[in-house]
Short mmCIF file of C-alpha atoms and ligand atoms in Angstrom, two decimals:
data_model
loop_
_atom_site.label_atom_id
_atom_site.label_comp_id
_atom_site.label_asym_id
_atom_site.label_seq_id
_atom_site.Cartn_x
_atom_site.Cartn_y
_atom_site.Cartn_z
CA MET A 872 69.03 106.81 89.92
CA GLU A 873 70.89 106.89 86.64
CA VAL A 874 71.47 104.02 84.21
CA ILE A 875 74.49 103.96 81.90
CA ILE A 876 74.42 101.44 79.05
CA LEU A 877 77.74 100.44 77.46
CA PRO A 878 78.37 98.01 74.59
CA ASP A 879 79.95 95.12 76.51
CA PRO A 880 80.92 93.87 79.99
CA GLN A 881 84.54 94.99 79.65
CA LYS A 882 83.63 98.60 78.81
CA ALA A 883 81.08 98.63 81.66
CA ALA A 884 83.73 97.41 84.14
CA THR A 885 86.25 99.92 82.75
CA LEU A 886 83.83 102.78 83.38
CA VAL A 887 83.31 101.64 86.99
CA ALA A 888 87.09 101.40 87.55
CA ARG A 889 87.66 104.82 85.99
CA ILE A 890 85.00 106.37 88.23
CA VAL A 891 86.69 104.80 91.26
CA ALA A 892 90.06 106.13 90.08
CA ARG A 893 88.67 109.63 89.60
CA GLU A 894 87.19 109.62 93.11
CA VAL A 895 90.40 108.32 94.68
CA ARG A 896 92.45 110.97 92.89
CA ALA A 897 90.08 113.66 94.17
CA ASP A 898 90.19 112.22 97.71
CA PRO A 899 93.16 109.89 98.35
CA GLY A 900 91.75 108.92 101.75
CA LEU A 901 88.44 107.79 100.22
CA VAL A 902 86.45 105.13 102.09
CA LEU A 903 85.42 102.60 99.48
CA GLY A 904 82.76 99.93 99.79
CA LEU A 905 83.72 96.81 97.83
CA ALA A 906 81.64 94.02 96.29
CA THR A 907 82.49 90.50 95.18
CA GLY A 908 81.08 88.15 92.52
CA ARG A 909 82.17 87.31 88.99
CA THR A 910 80.89 90.61 87.57
CA MET A 911 83.33 92.56 89.74
CA GLU A 912 86.42 90.59 88.69
CA ARG A 913 86.96 92.82 85.65
CA VAL A 914 86.70 95.96 87.78
CA TYR A 915 89.54 94.83 90.05
CA GLY A 916 91.55 93.83 86.97
CA GLU A 917 91.09 97.34 85.59
CA LEU A 918 92.01 99.01 88.89
CA VAL A 919 95.24 97.00 89.04
CA GLU A 920 95.94 98.08 85.43
CA LEU A 921 95.34 101.74 86.33
CA HIS A 922 97.75 101.30 89.25
CA ARG A 923 100.41 99.82 86.94
CA ARG A 924 99.92 102.14 83.98
CA GLU A 925 98.99 105.41 85.63
CA GLY A 926 100.17 105.04 89.21
CA LEU A 927 96.68 104.98 90.74
CA ASP A 928 97.39 105.07 94.47
CA CYS A 929 94.91 103.54 96.96
CA SER A 930 97.48 103.29 99.75
CA ARG A 931 95.53 105.75 101.88
CA CYS A 932 92.07 104.28 101.20
CA THR A 933 90.05 102.29 103.71
CA THR A 934 87.82 99.64 102.17
CA PHE A 935 84.83 97.79 103.57
CA ASN A 936 83.51 94.71 101.82
CA LEU A 937 79.78 94.18 101.72
CA ASP A 938 79.73 90.65 103.06
CA GLU A 939 81.47 87.42 104.01
CA TYR A 940 80.38 83.81 104.43
CA ILE A 941 79.97 82.44 107.94
CA GLY A 942 81.96 79.40 109.01
CA ILE A 943 84.76 79.22 106.44
CA PRO A 944 88.27 80.47 107.25
CA ALA A 945 89.72 83.55 105.55
CA ASP A 946 92.08 81.42 103.43
CA HIS A 947 89.31 79.12 102.12
CA PRO A 948 89.26 79.40 98.29
CA GLY A 949 85.55 80.35 98.37
CA SER A 950 85.86 83.08 101.01
CA TYR A 951 85.42 86.69 100.01
CA ARG A 952 88.60 87.59 101.92
CA ARG A 953 90.49 85.23 99.63
CA TYR A 954 88.72 86.62 96.55
CA MET A 955 89.79 90.15 97.53
CA GLU A 956 93.35 89.08 98.35
CA ASP A 957 93.72 87.31 95.01
CA LEU A 958 92.16 89.97 92.79
CA LEU A 959 93.10 93.22 94.52
CA PHE A 960 94.83 93.34 97.91
CA SER A 961 97.86 91.30 96.82
CA ARG A 962 98.21 93.33 93.59
CA MET A 963 98.14 96.92 94.79
CA LYS A 964 98.48 98.51 98.18
CA ILE A 965 95.18 99.29 99.89
CA GLY A 966 95.55 101.37 103.05
CA ARG A 967 93.19 99.49 105.33
CA PRO A 968 91.10 96.67 103.85
CA CYS A 969 88.24 95.51 106.09
CA LEU A 970 85.85 92.57 105.76
CA PRO A 971 83.46 91.10 108.30
CA ASP A 972 84.93 88.07 110.11
CA GLY A 973 82.70 85.10 109.34
CA MET A 974 84.62 82.97 111.86
CA ALA A 975 83.97 85.30 114.83
CA ALA A 976 82.85 83.47 117.97
CA ASP A 977 80.33 86.24 118.65
CA LEU A 978 78.73 86.92 115.26
CA ALA A 979 76.21 89.49 116.50
CA GLY A 980 79.08 91.35 118.19
CA GLU A 981 81.11 91.18 114.98
CA CYS A 982 78.21 92.77 113.05
CA ARG A 983 77.99 95.62 115.58
CA ARG A 984 81.79 96.05 115.46
CA TYR A 985 81.70 96.29 111.63
CA GLU A 986 79.02 98.99 111.71
CA ALA A 987 81.01 100.92 114.33
CA GLU A 988 84.17 100.58 112.24
CA ILE A 989 82.42 102.05 109.19
CA ALA A 990 81.12 104.93 111.30
CA ARG A 991 84.60 105.55 112.78
CA ALA A 992 86.04 105.75 109.27
CA GLY A 993 83.56 108.54 108.52
CA GLY A 994 81.07 106.42 106.53
CA ILE A 995 81.44 105.01 103.04
CA GLY A 996 82.13 107.53 100.27
CA LEU A 997 81.63 105.25 97.28
CA GLN A 998 79.98 101.83 97.46
CA LEU A 999 80.41 99.31 94.63
CA LEU A 1000 77.59 96.82 94.15
CA GLY A 1001 76.74 93.78 92.09
CA LEU A 1002 73.25 92.36 91.63
CA GLY A 1003 72.29 88.86 92.76
CA ALA A 1004 70.06 86.68 90.58
CA ASP A 1005 67.30 87.15 93.16
CA GLY A 1006 67.77 90.91 93.22
CA HIS A 1007 69.97 91.04 96.31
CA ILE A 1008 72.63 93.61 97.07
CA GLY A 1009 75.32 92.33 99.41
CA PHE A 1010 73.59 89.25 100.78
CA ASN A 1011 70.34 91.07 101.50
CA GLU A 1012 68.04 88.30 100.39
CA PRO A 1013 64.35 88.83 99.56
CA LEU A 1014 62.34 90.29 102.50
CA SER A 1015 65.44 91.85 104.07
CA ALA A 1016 64.30 94.96 105.91
CA LEU A 1017 65.00 98.01 103.80
CA ARG A 1018 66.39 99.72 106.92
CA SER A 1019 68.52 96.72 108.00
CA ARG A 1020 72.07 97.09 109.31
CA THR A 1021 75.00 94.65 109.21
CA ARG A 1022 73.76 91.29 110.48
CA GLU A 1023 73.71 87.54 109.88
CA LYS A 1024 71.53 86.36 107.01
CA ALA A 1025 70.43 82.93 105.76
CA LEU A 1026 71.10 82.54 102.04
CA THR A 1027 68.35 81.43 99.65
CA PRO A 1028 68.67 78.13 97.73
CA ALA A 1029 68.87 80.27 94.55
CA THR A 1030 71.91 82.10 95.92
CA LEU A 1031 73.58 78.84 96.98
CA GLU A 1032 73.05 77.64 93.41
CA GLN A 1033 74.35 80.90 91.89
CA ASN A 1034 77.51 80.87 93.99
CA ALA A 1035 78.21 77.12 93.70
CA PRO A 1036 80.87 77.59 90.96
CA MET A 1037 83.17 79.10 93.63
CA PHE A 1038 82.68 75.92 95.70
CA GLY A 1039 83.50 73.23 93.17
CA GLY A 1040 80.08 73.48 91.50
CA ASP A 1041 78.23 71.91 94.45
CA PRO A 1042 75.55 74.09 96.13
CA ALA A 1043 75.78 71.85 99.23
CA GLN A 1044 79.36 73.11 99.76
CA VAL A 1045 78.30 76.78 99.84
CA PRO A 1046 77.96 78.13 103.41
CA ARG A 1047 74.28 78.58 104.29
CA ARG A 1048 74.74 81.87 106.14
CA ALA A 1049 76.67 85.09 105.75
CA ILE A 1050 77.35 88.40 107.45
CA THR A 1051 76.20 91.25 105.24
CA MET A 1052 75.94 95.02 105.45
CA GLY A 1053 72.25 95.86 105.68
CA VAL A 1054 70.24 97.68 103.03
CA GLY A 1055 70.21 100.66 105.41
CA THR A 1056 74.02 100.50 105.73
CA ILE A 1057 74.34 100.56 101.94
CA LEU A 1058 71.88 103.44 101.56
CA ASP A 1059 73.97 105.49 104.04
CA SER A 1060 76.95 105.54 101.66
CA ARG A 1061 77.38 108.87 99.90
CA ARG A 1062 77.45 107.36 96.41
CA CYS A 1063 76.43 103.95 95.04
CA LEU A 1064 77.71 102.40 91.83
CA MET A 1065 76.12 99.11 90.75
CA LEU A 1066 77.55 97.03 87.89
CA VAL A 1067 75.28 94.53 86.14
CA THR A 1068 76.17 92.58 83.00
CA GLY A 1069 74.81 89.69 80.96
CA ALA A 1070 71.41 88.64 79.58
CA ALA A 1071 70.73 86.44 82.63
CA LYS A 1072 70.40 89.59 84.78
CA ALA A 1073 68.13 91.54 82.35
CA ALA A 1074 64.78 90.69 83.99
CA ILE A 1075 65.89 91.20 87.59
CA LEU A 1076 67.70 94.44 86.66
CA ALA A 1077 64.48 95.82 85.13
CA GLN A 1078 62.62 94.98 88.36
CA ALA A 1079 65.31 96.59 90.50
CA VAL A 1080 65.57 99.79 88.47
CA GLU A 1081 62.12 100.37 86.98
CA GLY A 1082 59.90 98.22 89.20
CA PRO A 1083 58.35 99.15 92.54
CA ILE A 1084 60.51 99.49 95.66
CA THR A 1085 60.07 96.20 97.45
CA ALA A 1086 61.90 94.08 100.01
CA MET A 1087 61.39 91.21 97.54
CA VAL A 1088 64.10 92.82 95.36
CA THR A 1089 66.41 94.58 97.78
CA ALA A 1090 68.33 96.34 94.98
CA SER A 1091 65.10 98.29 94.30
CA ALA A 1092 65.81 100.21 97.55
CA LEU A 1093 68.60 101.96 95.62
CA GLN A 1094 65.84 104.04 94.00
CA LEU A 1095 65.75 105.90 97.35
CA HIS A 1096 69.45 106.78 97.16
CA PRO A 1097 70.24 110.39 96.18
CA LYS A 1098 73.26 109.40 94.06
CA CYS A 1099 73.08 105.92 92.65
CA GLN A 1100 74.40 105.04 89.21
CA VAL A 1101 73.85 101.68 87.55
CA VAL A 1102 76.34 100.68 84.85
CA VAL A 1103 75.14 97.90 82.56
CA ASP A 1104 76.04 96.26 79.27
CA VAL A 1105 73.62 96.02 76.34
CA ALA A 1106 72.69 92.43 77.20
CA ALA A 1107 71.63 93.33 80.75
CA SER A 1108 69.66 96.35 79.49
CA ALA A 1109 67.29 94.23 77.37
CA GLY A 1110 64.34 94.47 79.79
CA LEU A 1111 64.54 98.23 80.45
CA LYS A 1112 61.86 100.61 79.17
CA GLY A 1113 63.81 103.86 79.47
CA VAL A 1114 66.82 102.98 77.30
CA ASP A 1115 66.57 106.00 74.95
CA TYR A 1116 66.54 108.45 77.83
CA TYR A 1117 69.42 106.69 79.65
CA ARG A 1118 71.53 106.81 76.49
CA TRP A 1119 70.70 110.46 75.95
CA VAL A 1120 71.80 111.35 79.49
CA PHE A 1121 75.14 109.55 79.10
CA ALA A 1122 75.77 111.26 75.75
CA ASN A 1123 74.86 114.75 76.99
CA GLU A 1124 75.45 115.26 80.70
CA PRO A 1125 78.73 117.07 81.49
CA GLU A 1126 79.62 114.46 84.15
CA TRP A 1127 80.14 111.91 81.37
CA ALA A 1128 82.10 114.09 78.94
CA GLY A 1129 85.41 112.36 79.72
CA PHE A 1130 84.02 108.87 79.18
CA GLN A 1131 82.58 108.98 75.66
CA ASP A 1132 85.37 106.69 74.33
CA LEU A 1133 83.54 103.86 76.12
CA ALA A 1134 80.14 104.50 74.45
C1 LIG B 2671 77.17 87.41 95.58
C2 LIG B 2671 77.51 88.65 96.40
C3 LIG B 2671 76.79 89.85 95.86
C4 LIG B 2671 76.99 89.94 94.35
C5 LIG B 2671 76.45 88.72 93.68
C6 LIG B 2671 76.57 88.78 92.15
O1 LIG B 2671 75.94 86.88 95.92
N1 LIG B 2671 77.19 88.52 97.80
O2 LIG B 2671 77.28 91.01 96.50
O3 LIG B 2671 76.36 91.07 93.86
O4 LIG B 2671 77.21 87.64 94.18
O5 LIG B 2671 77.37 87.76 91.68
P1 LIG B 2671 77.88 87.60 90.19
O6 LIG B 2671 78.58 88.84 89.85
O7 LIG B 2671 78.78 86.42 90.26
O8 LIG B 2671 76.67 87.39 89.36
#
């Protein structure tokens, strides 16, 4: 795992978008795993900018979102399909955007179909991730099996609370269940890129990155991934012990030479 600390949330999101752009330019048919949440909004804004300014072309990419709520239609303002349409899919051409269908009559079958679809696409090349307040990735709530695959999951009261702003501020309006890629599905992607910003995430980020691997904090399973990079702002880095080393790596490793304007 590698941690990159940048001065503010905008620079952190810009780095993530620039990494995505570099990967898409190297492989125009890249299979991208996408994440939702407020943290990711800036990343999609930056990608759209790169499309406008520099002609970034994702028209041959397939994308797979991590998760979707169960029981709300795709055009519901709180659905992740709608989030993706509004922030990305309606603004630049994406070859084949895929999300799980939270309205499927056979939800277990839909989960199996989604896994098969990812496999048919050749697996995920680059997976974007946010971090939930309870340490979840996707909707893999505490005690999710670290080898889990795409399945239905009950959301924790803390998650309902965290996501209430997208449902008029009322946790009771947030769907109680979701379809989510499993931790095992996420770990199968060839590269993981997690974006975490803000002081409110500092303690849970430190547990995920520097704490023990535990199903209580499913993001900690990313420590097992051979290529996982975590991009954070200074506020989110406040609980980390290894800050000096992380900064040194970003300043010195050749991989980051083209990104020093963001430091
Ligand atoms: C939701 C998503 C997660 C995301 C999290 C972070 O719970 N299912 O994939 O990481 O939100 O949200 P935010 O960026 O709004 O803090």
